[in-house]
Tab-separated table of C-alpha atoms and ligand atoms in Angstrom:
chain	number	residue	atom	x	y	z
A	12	UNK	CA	0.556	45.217	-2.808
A	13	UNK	CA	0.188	41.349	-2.653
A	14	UNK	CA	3.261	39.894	-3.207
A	15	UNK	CA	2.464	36.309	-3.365
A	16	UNK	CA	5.954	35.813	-4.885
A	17	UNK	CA	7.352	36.494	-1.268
A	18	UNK	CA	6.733	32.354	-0.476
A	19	UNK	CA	8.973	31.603	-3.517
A	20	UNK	CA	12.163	33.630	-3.346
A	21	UNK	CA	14.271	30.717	-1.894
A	22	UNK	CA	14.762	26.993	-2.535
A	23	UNK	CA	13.793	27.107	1.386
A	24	UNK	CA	10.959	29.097	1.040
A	25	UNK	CA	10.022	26.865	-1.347
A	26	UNK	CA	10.046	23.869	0.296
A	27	UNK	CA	8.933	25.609	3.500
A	28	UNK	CA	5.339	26.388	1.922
A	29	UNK	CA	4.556	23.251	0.199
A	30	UNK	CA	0.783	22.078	1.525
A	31	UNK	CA	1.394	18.708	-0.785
A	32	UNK	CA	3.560	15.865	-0.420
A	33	UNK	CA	3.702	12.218	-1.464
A	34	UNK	CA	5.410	9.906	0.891
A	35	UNK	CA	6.526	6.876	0.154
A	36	UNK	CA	4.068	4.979	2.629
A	37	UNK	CA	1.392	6.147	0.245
A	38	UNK	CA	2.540	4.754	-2.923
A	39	UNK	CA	1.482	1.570	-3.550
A	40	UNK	CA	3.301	-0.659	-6.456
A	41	UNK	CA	1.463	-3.421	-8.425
A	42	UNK	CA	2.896	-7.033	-9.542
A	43	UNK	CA	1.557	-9.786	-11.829
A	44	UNK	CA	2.364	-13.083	-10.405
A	45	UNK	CA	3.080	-15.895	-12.486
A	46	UNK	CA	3.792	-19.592	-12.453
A	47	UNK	CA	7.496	-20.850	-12.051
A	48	UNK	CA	10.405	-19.584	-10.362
A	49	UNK	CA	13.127	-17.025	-10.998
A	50	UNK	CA	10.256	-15.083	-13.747
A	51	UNK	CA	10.724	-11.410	-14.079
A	52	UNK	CA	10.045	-9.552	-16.625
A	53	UNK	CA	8.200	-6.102	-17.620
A	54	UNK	CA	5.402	-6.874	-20.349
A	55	UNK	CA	4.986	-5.059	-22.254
A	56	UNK	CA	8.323	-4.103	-22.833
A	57	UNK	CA	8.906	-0.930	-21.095
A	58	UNK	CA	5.292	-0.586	-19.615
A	59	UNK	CA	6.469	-0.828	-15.900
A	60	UNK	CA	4.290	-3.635	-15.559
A	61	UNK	CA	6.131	-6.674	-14.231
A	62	UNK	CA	5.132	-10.284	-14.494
A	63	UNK	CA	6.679	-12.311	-11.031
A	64	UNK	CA	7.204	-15.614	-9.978
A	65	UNK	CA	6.812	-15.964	-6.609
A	66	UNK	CA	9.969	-16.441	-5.374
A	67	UNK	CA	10.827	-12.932	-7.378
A	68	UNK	CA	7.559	-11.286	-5.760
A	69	UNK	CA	9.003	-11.889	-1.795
A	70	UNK	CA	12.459	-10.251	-2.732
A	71	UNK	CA	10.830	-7.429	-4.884
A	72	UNK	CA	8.625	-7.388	-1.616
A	73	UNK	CA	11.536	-7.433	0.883
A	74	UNK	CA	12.995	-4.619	-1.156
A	75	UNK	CA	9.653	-2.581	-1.269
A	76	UNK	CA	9.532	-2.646	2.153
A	77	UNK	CA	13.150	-1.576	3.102
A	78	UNK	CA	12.223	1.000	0.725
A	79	UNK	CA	9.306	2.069	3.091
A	80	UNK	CA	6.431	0.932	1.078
A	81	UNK	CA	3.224	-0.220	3.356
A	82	UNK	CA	1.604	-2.010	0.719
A	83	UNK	CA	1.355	-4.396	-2.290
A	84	UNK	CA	-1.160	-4.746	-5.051
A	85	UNK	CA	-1.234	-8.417	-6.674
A	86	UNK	CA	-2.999	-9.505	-9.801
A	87	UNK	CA	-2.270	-13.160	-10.597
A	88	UNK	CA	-1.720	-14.161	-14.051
A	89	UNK	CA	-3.310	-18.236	-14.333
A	90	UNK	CA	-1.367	-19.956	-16.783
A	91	UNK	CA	-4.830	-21.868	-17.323
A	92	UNK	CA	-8.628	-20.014	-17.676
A	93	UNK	CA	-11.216	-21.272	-15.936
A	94	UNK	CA	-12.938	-19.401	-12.767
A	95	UNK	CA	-12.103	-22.769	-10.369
A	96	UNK	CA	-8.678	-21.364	-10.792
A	97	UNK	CA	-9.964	-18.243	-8.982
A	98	UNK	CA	-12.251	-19.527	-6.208
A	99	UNK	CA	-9.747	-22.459	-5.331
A	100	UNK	CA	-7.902	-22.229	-1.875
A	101	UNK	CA	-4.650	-22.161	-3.165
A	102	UNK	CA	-4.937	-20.165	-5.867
A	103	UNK	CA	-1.670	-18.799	-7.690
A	104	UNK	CA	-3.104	-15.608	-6.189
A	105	UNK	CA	-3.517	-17.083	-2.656
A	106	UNK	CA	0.163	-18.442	-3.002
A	107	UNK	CA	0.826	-15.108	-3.913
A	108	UNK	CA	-0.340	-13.552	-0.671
A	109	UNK	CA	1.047	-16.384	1.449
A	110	UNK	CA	4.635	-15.676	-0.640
A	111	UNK	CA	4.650	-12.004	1.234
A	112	UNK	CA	4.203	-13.542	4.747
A	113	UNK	CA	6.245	-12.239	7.545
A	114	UNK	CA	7.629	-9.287	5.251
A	115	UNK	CA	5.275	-6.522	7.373
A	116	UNK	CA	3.521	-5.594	3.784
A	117	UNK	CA	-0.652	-5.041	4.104
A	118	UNK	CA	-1.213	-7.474	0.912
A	119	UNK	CA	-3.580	-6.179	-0.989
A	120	UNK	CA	-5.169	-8.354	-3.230
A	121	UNK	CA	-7.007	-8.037	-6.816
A	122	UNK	CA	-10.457	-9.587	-6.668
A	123	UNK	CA	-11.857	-10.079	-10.330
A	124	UNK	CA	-12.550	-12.683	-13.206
A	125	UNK	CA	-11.113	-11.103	-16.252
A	126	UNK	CA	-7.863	-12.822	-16.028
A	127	UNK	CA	-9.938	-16.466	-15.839
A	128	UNK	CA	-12.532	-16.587	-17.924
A	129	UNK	CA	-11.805	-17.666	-21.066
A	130	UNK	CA	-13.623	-14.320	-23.002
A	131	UNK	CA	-11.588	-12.073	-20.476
A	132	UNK	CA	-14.650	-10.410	-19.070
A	133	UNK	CA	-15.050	-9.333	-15.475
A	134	UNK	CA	-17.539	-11.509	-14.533
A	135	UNK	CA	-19.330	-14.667	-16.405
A	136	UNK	CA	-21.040	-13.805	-20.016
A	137	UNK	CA	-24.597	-14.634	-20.692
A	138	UNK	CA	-25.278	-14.695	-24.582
A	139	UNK	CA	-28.992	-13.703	-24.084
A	140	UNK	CA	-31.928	-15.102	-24.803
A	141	UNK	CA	-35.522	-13.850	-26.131
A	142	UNK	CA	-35.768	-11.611	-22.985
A	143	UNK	CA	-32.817	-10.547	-22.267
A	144	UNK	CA	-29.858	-8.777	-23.205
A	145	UNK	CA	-26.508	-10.162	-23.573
A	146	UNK	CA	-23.875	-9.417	-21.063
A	147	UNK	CA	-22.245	-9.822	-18.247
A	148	UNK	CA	-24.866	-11.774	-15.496
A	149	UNK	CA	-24.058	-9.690	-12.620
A	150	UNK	CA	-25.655	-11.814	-9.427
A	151	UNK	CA	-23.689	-14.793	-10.736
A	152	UNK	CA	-20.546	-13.140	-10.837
A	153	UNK	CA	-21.358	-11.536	-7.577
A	154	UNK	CA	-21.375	-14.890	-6.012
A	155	UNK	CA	-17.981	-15.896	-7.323
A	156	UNK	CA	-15.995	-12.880	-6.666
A	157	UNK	CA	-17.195	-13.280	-2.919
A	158	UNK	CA	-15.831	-16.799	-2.774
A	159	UNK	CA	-12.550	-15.637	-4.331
A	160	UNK	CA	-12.048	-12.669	-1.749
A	161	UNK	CA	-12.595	-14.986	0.936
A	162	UNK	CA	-10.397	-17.293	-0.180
A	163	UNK	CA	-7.808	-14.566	-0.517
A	164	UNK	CA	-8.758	-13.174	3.028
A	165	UNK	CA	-8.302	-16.981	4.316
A	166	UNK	CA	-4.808	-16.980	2.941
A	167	UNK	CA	-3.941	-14.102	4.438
A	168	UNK	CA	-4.406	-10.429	2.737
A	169	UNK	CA	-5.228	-7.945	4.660
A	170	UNK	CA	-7.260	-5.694	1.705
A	171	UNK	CA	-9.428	-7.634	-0.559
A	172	UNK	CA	-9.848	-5.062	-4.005
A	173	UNK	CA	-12.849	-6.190	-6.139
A	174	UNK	CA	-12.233	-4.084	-9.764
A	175	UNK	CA	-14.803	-6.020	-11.581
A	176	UNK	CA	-18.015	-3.331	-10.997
A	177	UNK	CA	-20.602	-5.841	-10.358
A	178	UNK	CA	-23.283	-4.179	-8.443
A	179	UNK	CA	-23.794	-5.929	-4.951
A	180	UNK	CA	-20.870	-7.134	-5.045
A	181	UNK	CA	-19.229	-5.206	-1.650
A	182	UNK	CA	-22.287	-6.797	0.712
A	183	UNK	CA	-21.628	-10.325	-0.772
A	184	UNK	CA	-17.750	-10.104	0.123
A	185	UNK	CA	-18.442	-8.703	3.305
A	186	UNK	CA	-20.857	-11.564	3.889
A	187	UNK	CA	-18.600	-14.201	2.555
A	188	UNK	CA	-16.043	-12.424	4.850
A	189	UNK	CA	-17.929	-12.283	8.025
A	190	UNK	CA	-19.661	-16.352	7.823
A	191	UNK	CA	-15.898	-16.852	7.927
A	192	UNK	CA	-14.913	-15.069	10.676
A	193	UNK	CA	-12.807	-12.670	8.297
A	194	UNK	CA	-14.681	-9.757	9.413
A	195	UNK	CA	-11.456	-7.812	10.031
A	196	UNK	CA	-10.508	-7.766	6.162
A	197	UNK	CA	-10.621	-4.522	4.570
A	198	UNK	CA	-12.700	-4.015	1.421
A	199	UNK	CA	-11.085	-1.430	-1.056
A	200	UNK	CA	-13.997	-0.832	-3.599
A	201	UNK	CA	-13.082	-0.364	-6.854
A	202	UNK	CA	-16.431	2.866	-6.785
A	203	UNK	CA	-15.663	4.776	-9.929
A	204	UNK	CA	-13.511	3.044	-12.294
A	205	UNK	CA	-14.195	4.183	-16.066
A	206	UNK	CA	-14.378	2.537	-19.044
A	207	UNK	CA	-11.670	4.176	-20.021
A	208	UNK	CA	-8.983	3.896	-23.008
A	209	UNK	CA	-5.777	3.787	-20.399
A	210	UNK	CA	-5.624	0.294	-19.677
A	211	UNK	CA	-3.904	-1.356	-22.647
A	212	UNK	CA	-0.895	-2.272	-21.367
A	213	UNK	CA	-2.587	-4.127	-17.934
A	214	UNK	CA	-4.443	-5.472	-19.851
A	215	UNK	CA	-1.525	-7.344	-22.178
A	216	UNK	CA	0.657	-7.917	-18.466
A	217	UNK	CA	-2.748	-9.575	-16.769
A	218	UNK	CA	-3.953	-11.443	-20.058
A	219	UNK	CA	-6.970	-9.854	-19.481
A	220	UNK	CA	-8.385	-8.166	-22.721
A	221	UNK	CA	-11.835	-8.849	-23.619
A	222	UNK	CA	-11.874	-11.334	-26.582
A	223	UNK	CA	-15.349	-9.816	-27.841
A	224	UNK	CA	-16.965	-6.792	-27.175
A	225	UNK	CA	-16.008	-4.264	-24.489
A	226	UNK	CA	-16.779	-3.367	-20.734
A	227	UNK	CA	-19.032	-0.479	-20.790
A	228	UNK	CA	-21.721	-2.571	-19.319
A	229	UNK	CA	-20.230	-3.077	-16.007
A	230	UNK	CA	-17.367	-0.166	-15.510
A	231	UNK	CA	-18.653	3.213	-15.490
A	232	UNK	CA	-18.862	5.885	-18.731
A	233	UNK	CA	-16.329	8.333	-17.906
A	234	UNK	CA	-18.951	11.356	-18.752
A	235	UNK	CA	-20.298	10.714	-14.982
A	236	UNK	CA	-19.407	12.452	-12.486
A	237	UNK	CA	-22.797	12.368	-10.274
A	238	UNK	CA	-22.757	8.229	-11.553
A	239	UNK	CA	-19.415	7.881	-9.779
A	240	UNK	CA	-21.023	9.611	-6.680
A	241	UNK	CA	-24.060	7.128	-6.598
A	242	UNK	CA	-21.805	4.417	-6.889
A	243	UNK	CA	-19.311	5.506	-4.107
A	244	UNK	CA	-22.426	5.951	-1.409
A	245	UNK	CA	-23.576	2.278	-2.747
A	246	UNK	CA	-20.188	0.716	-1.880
A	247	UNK	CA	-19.849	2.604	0.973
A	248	UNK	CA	-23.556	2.217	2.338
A	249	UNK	CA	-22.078	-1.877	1.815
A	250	UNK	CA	-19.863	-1.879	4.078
A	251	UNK	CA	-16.394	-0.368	2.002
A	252	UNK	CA	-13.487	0.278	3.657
A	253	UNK	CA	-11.786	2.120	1.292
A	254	UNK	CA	-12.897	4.022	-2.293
A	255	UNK	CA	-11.251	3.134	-5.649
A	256	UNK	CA	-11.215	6.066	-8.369
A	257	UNK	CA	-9.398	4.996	-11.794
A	258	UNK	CA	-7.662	6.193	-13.541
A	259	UNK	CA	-6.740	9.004	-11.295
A	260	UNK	CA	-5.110	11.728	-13.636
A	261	UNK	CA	-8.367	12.142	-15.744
A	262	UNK	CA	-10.724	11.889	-12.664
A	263	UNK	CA	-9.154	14.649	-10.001
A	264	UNK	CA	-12.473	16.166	-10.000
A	265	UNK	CA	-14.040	12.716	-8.380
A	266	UNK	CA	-11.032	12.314	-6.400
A	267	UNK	CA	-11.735	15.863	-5.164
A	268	UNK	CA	-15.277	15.307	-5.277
A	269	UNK	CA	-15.088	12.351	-3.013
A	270	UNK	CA	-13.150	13.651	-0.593
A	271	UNK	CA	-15.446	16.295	-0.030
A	272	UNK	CA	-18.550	13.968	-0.082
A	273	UNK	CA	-17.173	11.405	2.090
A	274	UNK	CA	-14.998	10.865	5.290
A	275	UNK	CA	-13.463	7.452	4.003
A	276	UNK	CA	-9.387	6.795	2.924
A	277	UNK	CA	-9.506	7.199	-1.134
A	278	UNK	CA	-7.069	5.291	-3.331
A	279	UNK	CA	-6.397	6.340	-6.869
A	280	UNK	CA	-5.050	4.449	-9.473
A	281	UNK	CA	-2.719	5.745	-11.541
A	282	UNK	CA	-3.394	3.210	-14.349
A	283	UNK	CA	-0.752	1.514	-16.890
A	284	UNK	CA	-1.807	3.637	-19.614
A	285	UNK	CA	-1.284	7.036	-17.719
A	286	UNK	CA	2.270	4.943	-16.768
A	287	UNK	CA	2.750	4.845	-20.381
A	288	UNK	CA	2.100	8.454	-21.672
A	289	UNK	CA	4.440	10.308	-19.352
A	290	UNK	CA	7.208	7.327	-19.733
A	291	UNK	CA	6.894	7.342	-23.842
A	292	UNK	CA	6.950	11.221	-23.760
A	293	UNK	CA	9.887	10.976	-21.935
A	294	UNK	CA	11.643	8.763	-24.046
A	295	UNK	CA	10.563	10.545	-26.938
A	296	UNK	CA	12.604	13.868	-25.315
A	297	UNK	CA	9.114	15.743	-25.178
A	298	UNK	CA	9.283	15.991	-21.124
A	299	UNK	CA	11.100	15.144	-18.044
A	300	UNK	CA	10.374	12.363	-16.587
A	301	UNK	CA	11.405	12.550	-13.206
A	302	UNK	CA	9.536	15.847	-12.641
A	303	UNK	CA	6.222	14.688	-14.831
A	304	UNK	CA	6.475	11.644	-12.120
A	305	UNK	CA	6.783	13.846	-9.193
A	306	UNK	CA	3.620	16.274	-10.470
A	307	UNK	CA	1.503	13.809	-11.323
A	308	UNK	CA	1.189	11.949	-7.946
A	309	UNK	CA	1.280	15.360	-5.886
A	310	UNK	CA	-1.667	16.144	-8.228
A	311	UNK	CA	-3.087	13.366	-7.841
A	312	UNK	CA	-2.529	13.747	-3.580
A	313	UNK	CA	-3.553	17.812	-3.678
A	314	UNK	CA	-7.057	16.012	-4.998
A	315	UNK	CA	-7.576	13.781	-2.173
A	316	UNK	CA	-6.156	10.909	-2.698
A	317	UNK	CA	-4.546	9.261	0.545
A	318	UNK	CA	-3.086	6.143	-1.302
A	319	UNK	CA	-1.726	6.081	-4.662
A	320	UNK	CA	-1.252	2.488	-6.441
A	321	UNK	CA	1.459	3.550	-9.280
A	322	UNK	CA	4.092	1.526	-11.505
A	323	UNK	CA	6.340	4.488	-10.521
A	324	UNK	CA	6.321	3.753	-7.084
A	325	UNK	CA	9.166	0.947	-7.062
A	326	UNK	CA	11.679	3.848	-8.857
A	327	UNK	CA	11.006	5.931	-5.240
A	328	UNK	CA	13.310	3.216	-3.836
A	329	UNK	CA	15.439	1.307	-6.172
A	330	UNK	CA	17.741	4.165	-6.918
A	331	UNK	CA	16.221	5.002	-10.396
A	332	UNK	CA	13.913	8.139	-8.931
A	333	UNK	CA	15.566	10.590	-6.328
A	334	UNK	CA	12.766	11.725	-3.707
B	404	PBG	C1	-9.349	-5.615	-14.359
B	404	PBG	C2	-8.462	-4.457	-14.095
B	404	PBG	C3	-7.992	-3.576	-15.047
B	404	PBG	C4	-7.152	-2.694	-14.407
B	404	PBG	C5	-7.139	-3.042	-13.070
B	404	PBG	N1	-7.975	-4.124	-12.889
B	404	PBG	C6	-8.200	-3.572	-16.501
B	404	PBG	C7	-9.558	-3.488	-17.013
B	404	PBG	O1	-10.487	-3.126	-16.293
B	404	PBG	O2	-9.705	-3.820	-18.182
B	404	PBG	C8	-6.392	-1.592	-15.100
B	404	PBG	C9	-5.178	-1.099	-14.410
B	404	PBG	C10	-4.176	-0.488	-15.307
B	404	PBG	O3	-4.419	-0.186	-16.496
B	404	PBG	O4	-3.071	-0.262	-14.797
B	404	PBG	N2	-10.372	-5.801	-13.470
B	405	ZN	ZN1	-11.560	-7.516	-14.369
């Protein structure tokens, strides 16, 4: 008879046979840098999501990494809109960057527009005119977001993320990258990011919600699974270090997918909404948290994922979350 129960008699057993883990080098937190000193606080209220000045960001980063994280993911909150606050050389976001100097931390910094323009869109909205469509005018945007991941490669990250979904977009940074002798920056591509109803709460932290309209014309319609494949061999065939998929929960299949398809490190995203459900469900007495935590990222690590960028991930070493 096969007793496949045999591997689970024993706590050591147990542990003995488990093919899945999630170390703490792969978990990768996120911060929202703001203006000011001494700021820190989670918006919204309980979303995990926390706003930092950036005196706040180098201790939270000093204590990430006696923690044993690797990595940081930065978004920077402007306290102004306009896209010159993006592209310019010392950008809150490039101050950002330059605040984690010396700690050991591979910076990895958010390259988009929605937190600058002043309709929170990705890139910069055309209205339209007799022949075309309204939307987002891709090649423009394209241009910009390679002058702001230069400038945050110049000030020192080591991972430049574009999450906007312009197409072209990974050549133009790597260009912009290499006619400044920043060749050695790695691109993560954000490949298959969805459209998808799980990032409310970023959204609110990163002042980033689109004032009309929505973004299905530049992220990807979460029905697509062959899509996400044709846009992972795009980003990749330009020169991507690293593939995006997000959110990750709802997208294991691409995760798995990917892995299979392609020989490249994948990062999921485990996005603030997905954050939210298992937190609010907790708190509501419907589940454990701590365990829901724990399943979701070695889930999300039995699909393929090498890297896992989480708003759990500072609770695997400030005391809250027991490994
Ligand atoms: C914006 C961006 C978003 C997220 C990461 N980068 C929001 C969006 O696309 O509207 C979502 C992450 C999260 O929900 O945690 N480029
Ligand atoms: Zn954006």
């Amino acid at each position: 008879m096969i007793r496949n129960r045999r591997y689970r008699r024993t706590e050591s057993l147990l542990k003995l046979f488990t093919e899945t883990d999630v170390p703490i080098r792969t978990l990768v937190p996120a911060y929202f840098i703001v203006e000011g000193t001494g700021v820190r606080r989670e918006i919204p209220e309980g979303s995990g999501l926390w706003q930092l000045s950036l005196d706040q960001l180098r201790e939270e980063g000093k204590r990430a990494k006696g923690g044993g994280a690797e990595a940081v993911m930065l978004f920077a909150v402007p306290e102004e809109k306009g896209v010159k606050y993006a592209t310019a050389r010392d950008s809150l976001a490039c101050r950002a960057v330059q605040a984690l100097d010396g700690l050991g931390l591979a910076r990895m910094a958010d390259v988009c527009l929605c937190s600058y323009t002043p309709d929170g869109h990705c890139g910069i909205w055309d209205d339209g005119g007799p022949h075309r469509h309204p939307g987002v005018d891709n090649d423009r945007s394209v241009a910009l977001l390679a002058e702001v991941a230069a400038g945050l490669a110049a000030a020192g990250a080591e991972l430049v993320c574009p999450s906007d979904m312009m197409d072209g977009r990974v050549a133009a940074i790597r260009a912009a990258l290499d006619a400044e002798g920043l060749g050695d920056t790695l691109v993560v591509s954000y490949a298959a990011k969805m459209a998808s109803a799980m990032y409310g709460p970023f959204r609110h932290a990163a002042e980033s919600a689109p004032k009309h309209g929505d973004r299905r014309g530049y992220q990807m319609n979460a029905a697509n699974g062959r899509e996400a494949m044709r846009e992972t061999a795009a980003d990749v065939e330009e020169g991507a270090d690293l593939i995006m998929v997000k959110p990750a929960l709802t997208n294991l299949d691409l995760i798995a997918e990917t892995r299979r398809r392609f020989d490249i490190p994948i990062i999921a995203y485990q996005v603030s909404g997905e954050y939210a459900m298992i937190h609010e469900a907790a708190r509501a007495g419907r589940i454990d948290r701590a365990r829901a935590v724990k399943e979701t990222l070695t889930s999300i690590r039995r699909a393929g994922a090498d890297l896992v960028v989480s708003y759990f991930a500072p609770e695997f070493w400030d005391g809250r979350q027991l490994v």
